[in-house]
Coordinates of C-alpha atoms in Angstrom, one line a residue:
M1 CA -42.8 50.7 -62.1
E2 CA -42.7 49.2 -65.5
S3 CA -46.0 49.1 -67.5
R4 CA -45.6 45.6 -68.2
T5 CA -44.5 43.2 -65.2
I6 CA -43.3 39.5 -65.3
E7 CA -46.2 38.1 -63.6
Q8 CA -44.8 34.4 -63.2
F9 CA -42.1 35.7 -60.9
Q10 CA -44.4 37.1 -58.4
G11 CA -44.3 35.3 -55.1
K12 CA -41.2 33.4 -56.1
T13 CA -37.9 33.3 -54.4
I14 CA -35.1 33.3 -56.5
L15 CA -31.3 32.4 -55.8
I16 CA -28.5 34.2 -57.7
T17 CA -25.0 33.2 -57.4
G18 CA -22.2 35.6 -58.4
A19 CA -24.4 38.5 -57.5
T20 CA -21.7 41.2 -57.6
G21 CA -21.0 40.6 -61.0
F22 CA -21.6 42.7 -64.0
L23 CA -24.4 40.3 -65.5
A24 CA -26.0 39.4 -62.0
K25 CA -26.1 43.3 -61.2
I26 CA -28.2 43.8 -64.4
L27 CA -30.2 40.6 -63.7
V28 CA -31.2 41.8 -59.9
E29 CA -32.0 45.2 -61.1
K30 CA -34.4 44.1 -63.9
I31 CA -36.1 41.6 -61.5
L32 CA -36.6 44.5 -58.9
R33 CA -37.7 46.7 -61.8
V34 CA -40.3 44.6 -63.6
Q35 CA -41.4 42.5 -60.7
P36 CA -41.3 44.2 -57.3
N37 CA -43.6 41.7 -56.0
V38 CA -41.2 38.5 -56.1
K39 CA -41.1 37.1 -52.7
K40 CA -37.2 37.0 -52.0
L41 CA -33.9 37.2 -53.8
Y42 CA -31.2 35.3 -52.1
L43 CA -27.9 36.8 -53.5
L44 CA -24.9 34.5 -52.8
I45 CA -21.9 36.7 -52.3
R46 CA -18.0 36.0 -51.3
A47 CA -17.9 37.8 -47.5
S48 CA -17.0 36.6 -44.3
D49 CA -20.3 36.8 -42.9
N50 CA -24.0 37.9 -43.9
N51 CA -23.7 41.4 -42.6
S52 CA -20.4 41.9 -44.8
A53 CA -22.4 40.3 -47.7
R54 CA -25.0 43.1 -47.3
Q55 CA -22.4 45.8 -47.0
R56 CA -20.8 44.6 -50.2
F57 CA -24.1 44.3 -52.0
T58 CA -25.2 47.9 -50.8
N59 CA -21.7 49.3 -51.8
E60 CA -21.2 47.6 -55.0
V61 CA -24.4 47.1 -56.4
V62 CA -27.4 49.2 -54.9
M63 CA -24.9 52.4 -54.9
Y64 CA -24.2 52.2 -58.4
G65 CA -25.7 54.4 -61.2
L66 CA -27.4 51.1 -62.4
F67 CA -30.2 51.5 -60.0
N68 CA -30.8 55.1 -60.7
V69 CA -34.1 54.2 -62.9
I70 CA -35.8 52.8 -60.1
R71 CA -34.5 55.4 -57.7
E72 CA -35.4 58.3 -60.0
K73 CA -39.0 56.8 -60.6
M74 CA -40.0 55.7 -57.1
G75 CA -37.6 57.5 -54.8
T76 CA -34.6 56.7 -53.0
I77 CA -36.8 55.5 -49.9
Y78 CA -38.7 53.3 -52.0
L79 CA -35.5 51.7 -53.2
S80 CA -34.3 51.2 -49.9
S81 CA -37.5 49.6 -48.6
L82 CA -37.9 47.1 -51.7
V83 CA -34.2 46.0 -51.3
E84 CA -34.4 45.5 -47.5
D85 CA -37.8 43.6 -47.8
K86 CA -36.8 41.6 -50.9
V87 CA -33.3 40.9 -51.0
L88 CA -31.1 39.0 -48.7
P89 CA -27.5 38.8 -49.3
I90 CA -25.6 35.8 -47.9
S91 CA -22.1 35.1 -47.4
G92 CA -21.0 32.2 -49.5
D93 CA -18.7 30.7 -52.2
I94 CA -19.6 28.1 -54.9
S95 CA -16.0 26.5 -54.6
K96 CA -17.1 25.3 -51.2
K97 CA -19.3 22.5 -49.7
C98 CA -22.8 23.8 -49.4
M99 CA -21.9 26.6 -51.2
G100 CA -20.1 28.0 -48.3
T101 CA -23.0 29.1 -46.4
K102 CA -22.4 28.8 -42.9
N103 CA -25.9 29.1 -41.1
S104 CA -27.5 25.7 -41.5
Q105 CA -30.8 27.3 -40.2
L106 CA -30.9 29.5 -43.2
R107 CA -29.9 26.9 -45.4
E108 CA -32.7 24.7 -44.4
H109 CA -35.2 27.5 -44.9
M110 CA -33.5 28.1 -48.4
F111 CA -34.1 24.3 -49.3
K112 CA -37.8 24.6 -48.4
E113 CA -38.4 28.2 -50.1
I114 CA -36.3 28.7 -53.2
D115 CA -38.2 28.0 -56.5
I116 CA -35.4 29.2 -59.3
I117 CA -31.7 29.1 -58.9
I118 CA -29.4 31.0 -61.7
N119 CA -25.7 30.4 -61.3
S120 CA -23.5 33.2 -63.0
A121 CA -20.8 32.9 -60.6
A122 CA -17.5 32.4 -62.2
T123 CA -13.9 33.6 -62.9
T124 CA -13.6 34.9 -66.3
N125 CA -10.0 35.7 -66.6
F126 CA -8.9 34.0 -69.6
D127 CA -5.6 32.9 -68.0
E128 CA -6.6 32.2 -64.5
R129 CA -4.6 30.1 -62.2
Y130 CA -5.7 26.5 -63.1
D131 CA -6.5 25.5 -59.6
I132 CA -8.8 28.6 -59.1
A133 CA -10.6 28.2 -62.3
M134 CA -11.0 24.4 -61.4
N135 CA -12.3 25.2 -58.2
I136 CA -14.8 27.9 -59.3
N137 CA -15.9 27.0 -62.8
V138 CA -16.0 23.3 -62.2
I139 CA -16.3 22.3 -58.8
G140 CA -18.3 25.6 -58.3
A141 CA -20.9 24.2 -60.8
K142 CA -21.0 20.8 -59.3
N143 CA -21.5 22.3 -55.6
V144 CA -24.3 24.6 -57.0
L145 CA -26.0 21.6 -58.6
K146 CA -25.8 19.4 -55.6
F147 CA -27.5 22.5 -53.5
A148 CA -30.1 22.8 -56.5
K149 CA -31.1 19.1 -55.7
S150 CA -31.5 19.7 -52.0
C151 CA -34.2 22.4 -53.0
K152 CA -37.7 20.9 -52.6
K153 CA -39.2 23.2 -55.1
V154 CA -36.7 23.6 -57.7
K155 CA -37.2 22.0 -60.9
M156 CA -34.5 23.6 -63.1
L157 CA -31.2 25.0 -62.8
L158 CA -30.0 27.8 -65.1
H159 CA -26.4 28.1 -65.6
V160 CA -24.4 31.1 -67.2
S161 CA -21.6 29.7 -69.5
T162 CA -19.9 31.2 -72.6
A163 CA -20.4 30.7 -76.2
Y164 CA -16.5 30.4 -76.5
V165 CA -16.7 26.9 -75.4
C166 CA -16.8 25.8 -79.0
G167 CA -13.1 26.6 -79.2
K168 CA -11.6 28.5 -82.3
T169 CA -13.6 27.1 -85.2
T170 CA -15.5 28.0 -88.2
G171 CA -19.0 27.6 -89.7
I172 CA -22.2 27.4 -87.7
L173 CA -21.7 26.4 -84.2
L174 CA -24.5 24.4 -82.7
E175 CA -26.3 24.7 -79.6
K176 CA -24.8 21.3 -78.4
S177 CA -24.0 19.9 -75.2
F178 CA -20.8 18.0 -74.2
V179 CA -20.7 14.6 -73.3
M180 CA -18.4 13.0 -70.6
G181 CA -14.7 13.0 -71.8
E182 CA -15.4 14.7 -74.9
T183 CA -12.6 17.1 -76.1
L184 CA -12.0 19.6 -79.2
N185 CA -9.1 18.0 -80.6
K186 CA -10.6 14.7 -80.8
N187 CA -7.7 12.9 -79.9
S188 CA -7.8 12.8 -76.2
Y189 CA -10.0 12.0 -73.3
L190 CA -10.8 14.7 -70.7
D191 CA -10.6 13.1 -67.3
M192 CA -11.7 15.6 -64.6
D193 CA -10.4 13.7 -61.8
K194 CA -6.9 13.3 -63.8
E195 CA -7.1 17.1 -64.1
R196 CA -7.6 17.6 -60.3
S197 CA -4.8 15.0 -59.8
I198 CA -2.3 16.9 -62.2
I199 CA -3.4 20.2 -60.4
A200 CA -2.5 18.6 -56.9
S201 CA 0.9 17.0 -58.4
K202 CA 2.1 20.5 -59.4
F203 CA 1.3 22.0 -56.1
K204 CA 3.3 19.2 -54.3
E205 CA 6.2 20.0 -56.9
L206 CA 6.1 23.8 -56.3
R207 CA 5.9 23.4 -52.6
A208 CA 9.2 21.0 -52.8
Q209 CA 10.8 23.8 -54.8
N210 CA 9.9 26.4 -52.2
A211 CA 8.1 28.4 -54.7
T212 CA 7.4 32.0 -53.9
P213 CA 3.9 33.0 -54.3
K214 CA 4.6 34.8 -57.6
E215 CA 6.4 31.9 -58.9
L216 CA 3.4 29.5 -58.0
T217 CA 0.9 31.9 -59.6
I218 CA 3.1 31.8 -62.9
A219 CA 3.3 28.0 -62.9
M220 CA -0.4 27.4 -61.9
K221 CA -1.5 29.8 -65.0
E222 CA 1.1 28.2 -67.5
L223 CA -0.5 24.9 -66.2
G224 CA -4.2 25.9 -67.0
L225 CA -3.3 27.3 -70.6
Q226 CA -1.2 24.1 -71.4
R227 CA -4.0 21.8 -70.2
A228 CA -6.5 23.9 -72.1
R229 CA -4.5 23.8 -75.7
L230 CA -3.7 20.0 -75.1
H231 CA -7.4 19.4 -75.1
G232 CA -8.2 21.8 -78.2
W233 CA -9.5 25.0 -76.1
Q234 CA -7.9 28.5 -76.6
N235 CA -7.7 29.3 -72.7
T236 CA -8.4 28.4 -69.1
Y237 CA -11.6 30.2 -69.1
A238 CA -13.1 28.4 -72.1
F239 CA -11.7 25.0 -71.1
T240 CA -13.0 25.0 -67.2
K241 CA -16.3 26.4 -68.4
A242 CA -16.8 23.6 -70.6
M243 CA -15.9 21.2 -68.0
G244 CA -18.7 22.9 -65.8
E245 CA -21.3 22.1 -68.5
V246 CA -20.0 18.5 -68.8
V247 CA -20.5 18.2 -64.6
L248 CA -24.0 19.5 -65.0
G249 CA -25.1 17.2 -67.8
H250 CA -23.4 14.3 -66.4
S251 CA -24.9 14.7 -62.8
K252 CA -28.2 16.2 -63.4
E253 CA -30.6 13.3 -62.5
N254 CA -34.1 14.6 -62.7
L255 CA -33.1 18.3 -62.5
Q256 CA -33.7 20.4 -65.8
I257 CA -30.6 22.0 -66.7
V258 CA -30.6 25.1 -68.8
I259 CA -27.4 26.7 -70.2
I260 CA -27.1 30.2 -71.7
R261 CA -23.9 30.7 -73.7
P262 CA -23.2 34.4 -74.5
A263 CA -20.8 35.5 -76.7
V264 CA -18.7 38.7 -75.8
I265 CA -20.9 40.8 -73.2
T266 CA -21.1 44.3 -73.8
S267 CA -22.6 47.6 -72.0
T268 CA -26.6 47.6 -71.9
Y269 CA -28.4 48.3 -75.3
K270 CA -31.4 49.7 -73.5
E271 CA -32.1 48.8 -70.0
P272 CA -32.0 50.2 -67.4
F273 CA -30.3 52.9 -69.9
P274 CA -28.1 52.5 -72.9
G275 CA -24.4 52.3 -72.1
W276 CA -24.0 50.9 -68.6
I277 CA -20.7 48.9 -68.1
E278 CA -18.7 48.0 -65.3
G279 CA -14.8 47.1 -65.9
V280 CA -12.9 47.3 -69.1
K281 CA -14.4 44.4 -71.3
T282 CA -12.2 42.5 -73.8
V283 CA -11.7 44.9 -76.7
D284 CA -12.2 47.9 -74.8
S285 CA -8.7 48.0 -73.7
F286 CA -7.5 48.5 -77.1
I287 CA -10.2 51.0 -78.0
L288 CA -9.5 53.2 -74.9
A289 CA -5.8 52.8 -75.2
Y290 CA -6.5 54.2 -79.0
G291 CA -8.6 57.1 -77.6
K292 CA -5.7 58.0 -75.0
G293 CA -3.3 58.0 -78.1
V294 CA -1.1 55.3 -76.5
L295 CA -2.0 52.4 -78.9
N296 CA -2.8 52.8 -82.9
F297 CA -2.4 49.4 -84.0
Y298 CA -3.9 45.9 -82.9
Y299 CA -3.7 42.1 -83.6
G300 CA -6.5 40.8 -85.6
D301 CA -8.0 40.2 -89.0
P302 CA -10.4 43.2 -89.8
N303 CA -12.6 41.1 -91.6
S304 CA -13.2 38.5 -88.9
K305 CA -16.3 38.7 -86.6
F306 CA -16.5 40.5 -83.2
D307 CA -19.5 38.6 -81.6
A308 CA -20.7 41.4 -79.3
I309 CA -24.1 41.2 -77.2
P310 CA -25.3 43.7 -75.0
G311 CA -25.3 42.6 -71.1
D312 CA -29.3 43.3 -71.0
M313 CA -30.1 41.0 -73.7
V314 CA -28.1 38.3 -72.0
V315 CA -30.3 39.0 -68.8
N316 CA -33.5 38.8 -71.0
T317 CA -32.4 35.6 -72.4
I318 CA -31.8 34.3 -69.0
L319 CA -35.3 35.4 -67.7
A320 CA -37.2 34.2 -70.9
A321 CA -35.6 30.8 -70.6
V322 CA -36.6 30.6 -66.6
L323 CA -40.2 31.4 -68.0
A324 CA -40.1 28.7 -70.6
H325 CA -38.3 26.1 -68.7
E326 CA -39.4 26.3 -65.1
N327 CA -42.3 23.7 -65.2
Q328 CA -41.1 21.6 -68.2
Y329 CA -38.7 18.8 -68.2
S330 CA -36.4 17.6 -70.4
E331 CA -33.9 14.8 -70.5
E332 CA -31.5 16.9 -72.6
V333 CA -29.7 19.9 -71.5
V334 CA -31.1 22.7 -73.4
I335 CA -28.6 25.2 -74.5
Y336 CA -28.9 28.8 -75.9
H337 CA -26.7 31.1 -77.6
S338 CA -26.7 34.6 -76.6
S339 CA -24.9 36.1 -79.8
S340 CA -25.2 38.4 -82.7
S341 CA -22.6 36.7 -85.4
L342 CA -25.3 34.8 -87.1
N343 CA -28.2 37.3 -87.1
N344 CA -26.3 40.7 -87.1
P345 CA -22.9 40.3 -87.7
L346 CA -20.1 43.0 -86.8
K347 CA -16.9 42.9 -88.2
F348 CA -13.6 44.1 -86.4
S349 CA -13.0 46.9 -89.2
D350 CA -16.4 48.1 -88.7
L351 CA -15.5 48.4 -84.7
M352 CA -12.4 50.2 -85.4
L353 CA -14.0 52.7 -87.5
Y354 CA -16.6 53.5 -84.8
A355 CA -13.6 54.1 -82.3
F356 CA -12.2 56.5 -84.9
H357 CA -15.5 58.3 -85.5
Y358 CA -16.1 58.5 -81.7
F359 CA -12.9 60.0 -80.9
T360 CA -12.5 62.3 -83.7
K361 CA -15.6 64.0 -82.7
N362 CA -14.9 63.3 -78.7
P363 CA -11.0 63.8 -78.4
W364 CA -9.4 63.1 -75.1
G365 CA -7.0 65.6 -73.5
D366 CA -3.7 64.8 -72.1
K367 CA -2.7 65.5 -68.5
D368 CA -1.6 68.9 -69.9
G369 CA -4.7 69.8 -71.2
K370 CA -3.7 69.3 -74.8
T371 CA -6.0 67.6 -77.2
I372 CA -5.4 64.1 -78.2
K373 CA -6.0 63.6 -82.0
V374 CA -6.5 60.3 -83.4
K375 CA -5.4 60.3 -87.2
A376 CA -6.6 57.3 -88.4
P377 CA -8.3 54.1 -87.6
M378 CA -6.0 51.5 -85.9
R379 CA -3.8 49.8 -88.0
P380 CA -4.3 45.6 -88.1
F381 CA -1.7 43.1 -88.2
S382 CA -3.0 39.6 -89.2
S383 CA 0.0 37.7 -88.0
M384 CA 2.0 37.2 -84.8
A385 CA 5.3 37.5 -86.6
S386 CA 4.0 41.2 -88.2
Y387 CA 2.8 42.1 -84.9
R388 CA 5.8 41.2 -83.1
K389 CA 8.1 42.6 -85.8
H390 CA 6.2 46.1 -85.4
I391 CA 7.0 46.0 -81.2
S392 CA 10.4 45.3 -81.9
T393 CA 10.9 48.1 -84.4
H394 CA 8.9 50.8 -82.7
Y395 CA 9.0 50.0 -79.0
L396 CA 12.0 47.7 -77.9
P397 CA 14.6 50.2 -79.1
L398 CA 12.9 52.9 -77.1
L399 CA 12.9 50.6 -74.0
K400 CA 16.5 49.7 -74.5
M401 CA 17.5 53.5 -74.5
L402 CA 15.3 53.7 -71.3
K403 CA 17.2 51.0 -69.8
F404 CA 20.4 52.4 -70.5
V405 CA 19.6 56.1 -69.2
N406 CA 18.2 54.5 -66.3
Q407 CA 21.5 52.7 -65.5
V408 CA 23.6 55.6 -66.1
S409 CA 21.5 57.9 -64.0
C410 CA 21.6 55.5 -60.9
H411 CA 18.0 54.1 -61.6
H412 CA 16.5 57.6 -61.6
F413 CA 13.9 56.4 -64.4
E414 CA 13.7 52.8 -62.8
K415 CA 9.8 53.4 -62.3
T416 CA 9.2 54.5 -66.0
Y417 CA 11.4 51.6 -67.3
I418 CA 9.6 49.0 -65.5
L419 CA 6.5 50.4 -66.2
M420 CA 7.2 50.7 -69.9
K421 CA 8.7 47.0 -69.8
K422 CA 5.4 45.7 -68.2
R423 CA 3.3 47.4 -70.7
I424 CA 4.9 45.9 -73.8
Y425 CA 5.0 42.2 -72.5
K426 CA 1.4 42.6 -71.1
A427 CA 0.5 43.8 -74.8
I428 CA 2.0 40.7 -76.1
R429 CA 0.5 38.7 -73.4
L430 CA -2.8 39.9 -74.1
T431 CA -2.8 39.5 -77.8
E432 CA -2.0 35.8 -77.5
L433 CA -5.0 35.5 -75.0
Y434 CA -7.4 37.3 -77.2
E435 CA -6.3 35.7 -80.4
P436 CA -9.3 33.4 -80.8
Y437 CA -11.7 36.3 -80.1
V438 CA -10.0 38.4 -83.1
F439 CA -10.0 35.7 -85.4
F440 CA -13.3 34.6 -85.3
Y441 CA -14.9 33.4 -88.4
G442 CA -18.0 31.2 -87.0
S443 CA -21.5 31.8 -86.4
F444 CA -23.3 30.7 -83.4
D445 CA -26.3 29.0 -84.3
E446 CA -29.5 30.3 -82.6
V447 CA -32.3 27.5 -83.2
N448 CA -33.2 26.9 -79.8
T449 CA -33.0 30.9 -79.1
E450 CA -35.2 31.8 -82.0
K451 CA -37.7 29.2 -80.6
L452 CA -37.5 31.0 -77.4
R453 CA -38.1 34.3 -78.8
L454 CA -41.2 33.1 -80.4
A455 CA -42.2 31.5 -77.3
M456 CA -41.8 34.8 -75.7
K457 CA -43.8 36.6 -78.5
E458 CA -46.8 34.2 -77.8
I459 CA -47.1 35.1 -74.5
N460 CA -46.8 38.9 -75.1
M461 CA -43.3 39.0 -73.4
D462 CA -41.2 39.9 -76.4
E463 CA -40.9 43.6 -75.7
V464 CA -40.4 43.2 -71.9
L465 CA -37.8 40.5 -72.5
N466 CA -36.2 41.6 -75.9
F467 CA -32.9 39.5 -77.0
D468 CA -33.3 39.9 -80.7
P469 CA -29.7 41.4 -81.9
R470 CA -31.4 42.3 -85.1
C471 CA -32.8 45.1 -83.8
I472 CA -29.3 46.7 -82.8
K473 CA -27.8 49.5 -85.3
W474 CA -24.2 48.7 -84.3
E475 CA -22.7 52.3 -85.4
D476 CA -25.3 53.8 -83.2
Y477 CA -24.9 51.7 -80.3
F478 CA -21.0 52.0 -80.2
M479 CA -21.1 55.6 -81.0
N480 CA -23.6 56.8 -78.6
A481 CA -23.9 53.6 -76.0
H482 CA -20.9 51.5 -75.6
I483 CA -17.8 53.7 -76.2
P484 CA -19.3 56.6 -74.0
G485 CA -20.3 54.1 -71.4
A486 CA -16.7 52.6 -71.3
V487 CA -15.1 56.0 -71.2
K488 CA -17.3 57.1 -68.5
Y489 CA -16.3 54.1 -66.3
L490 CA -12.6 54.8 -66.9
F491 CA -13.1 58.1 -65.5

């Protein structure tokens, strides 16, 4: 396979949660590619049973192009044999007791065999229902920790969080852990039992009102945003991920906790090949809409920082941290930022210019085969007032006209009207949720991460596990890897 392998993983048994997620897929592929002599990979997957979990893993992970490097170098038979021998997908759910594992005999075997646990399971929706985000990002982290304490050989739990637990702020943002009760606004105390009680009370209130499923979802989403903003966080995702970190730090006892905080995770930089992506990530929705000719403006400061970090660099940070801490114990929670804002900053104006250059050279065609020409980079609006005014001036009149035409034509244009209305209000909703990311002026400190890079260099692992963003040439990356990857995924 690879000319260099990670010898420390030979004969190890590793549990990875959230195994069908974007980051975990890259992680699983990397481990199998650089250390096929790993003893076993337990992959926790939400499914009805273990057979269904294996089916999901096969359909949603192995069959993807991500595994083509192994497939092309070693053959399909080799890959199938490797997966069959080394990978054991198991049904589970971290929001439930014992992580939802049903087979007690298998669970006891896992307690004896597992060496390393990597928790990458999360809900990453910015405005997720508060109850769901609480169950997965907070209670889920607590359940993984409890499971790890039952594993006889596990000395360290690695947890994937987000750099944006820091909230919307400026300056150098330290690799610093939270303490119990700490909030970002400094004027309140965060009591997680109280937060769960608030969720339960809201549920009781909604049931008494005979709320529909849709009304319940809207109410729980709004509750999450309200509670997050009360305590100083920008959205439910960052808020609950911060609470998850607090739970781990407070209840760790003698277990080493290592937390990786990635910034905005983008497509792969080099491994297993450049530009692999799954799903439309954060800013991609705007870039792709621009390329399709349906959006030529955005809400954000062109001079603010877009802290992008390729998925394979995040995975390399994870693996490096495991190597560095598996046999070390620290009383403190160790935190590593995986980011670019400090050492290789990227401005939003640069990103939009790259998108303009890309779609100028590689224009899309519309449904009639006509070329869609982008005439200029996307126009920025740096205030919500100016952004809303632009929409009111250019889009709401069309919506009103379409509404009138729909009414006088006996609702002949009902679907078109509803779709346009949804798109306009979704655009406004998305800009509100993305605001902290498009008006970001801070830089994530990397003192710990830089020490980790030096540690990898000392054991000659810095090439196998490259996570230094200073090597990225952003224009080349976005023009030749990320945007083409996003376009390929969309189609």
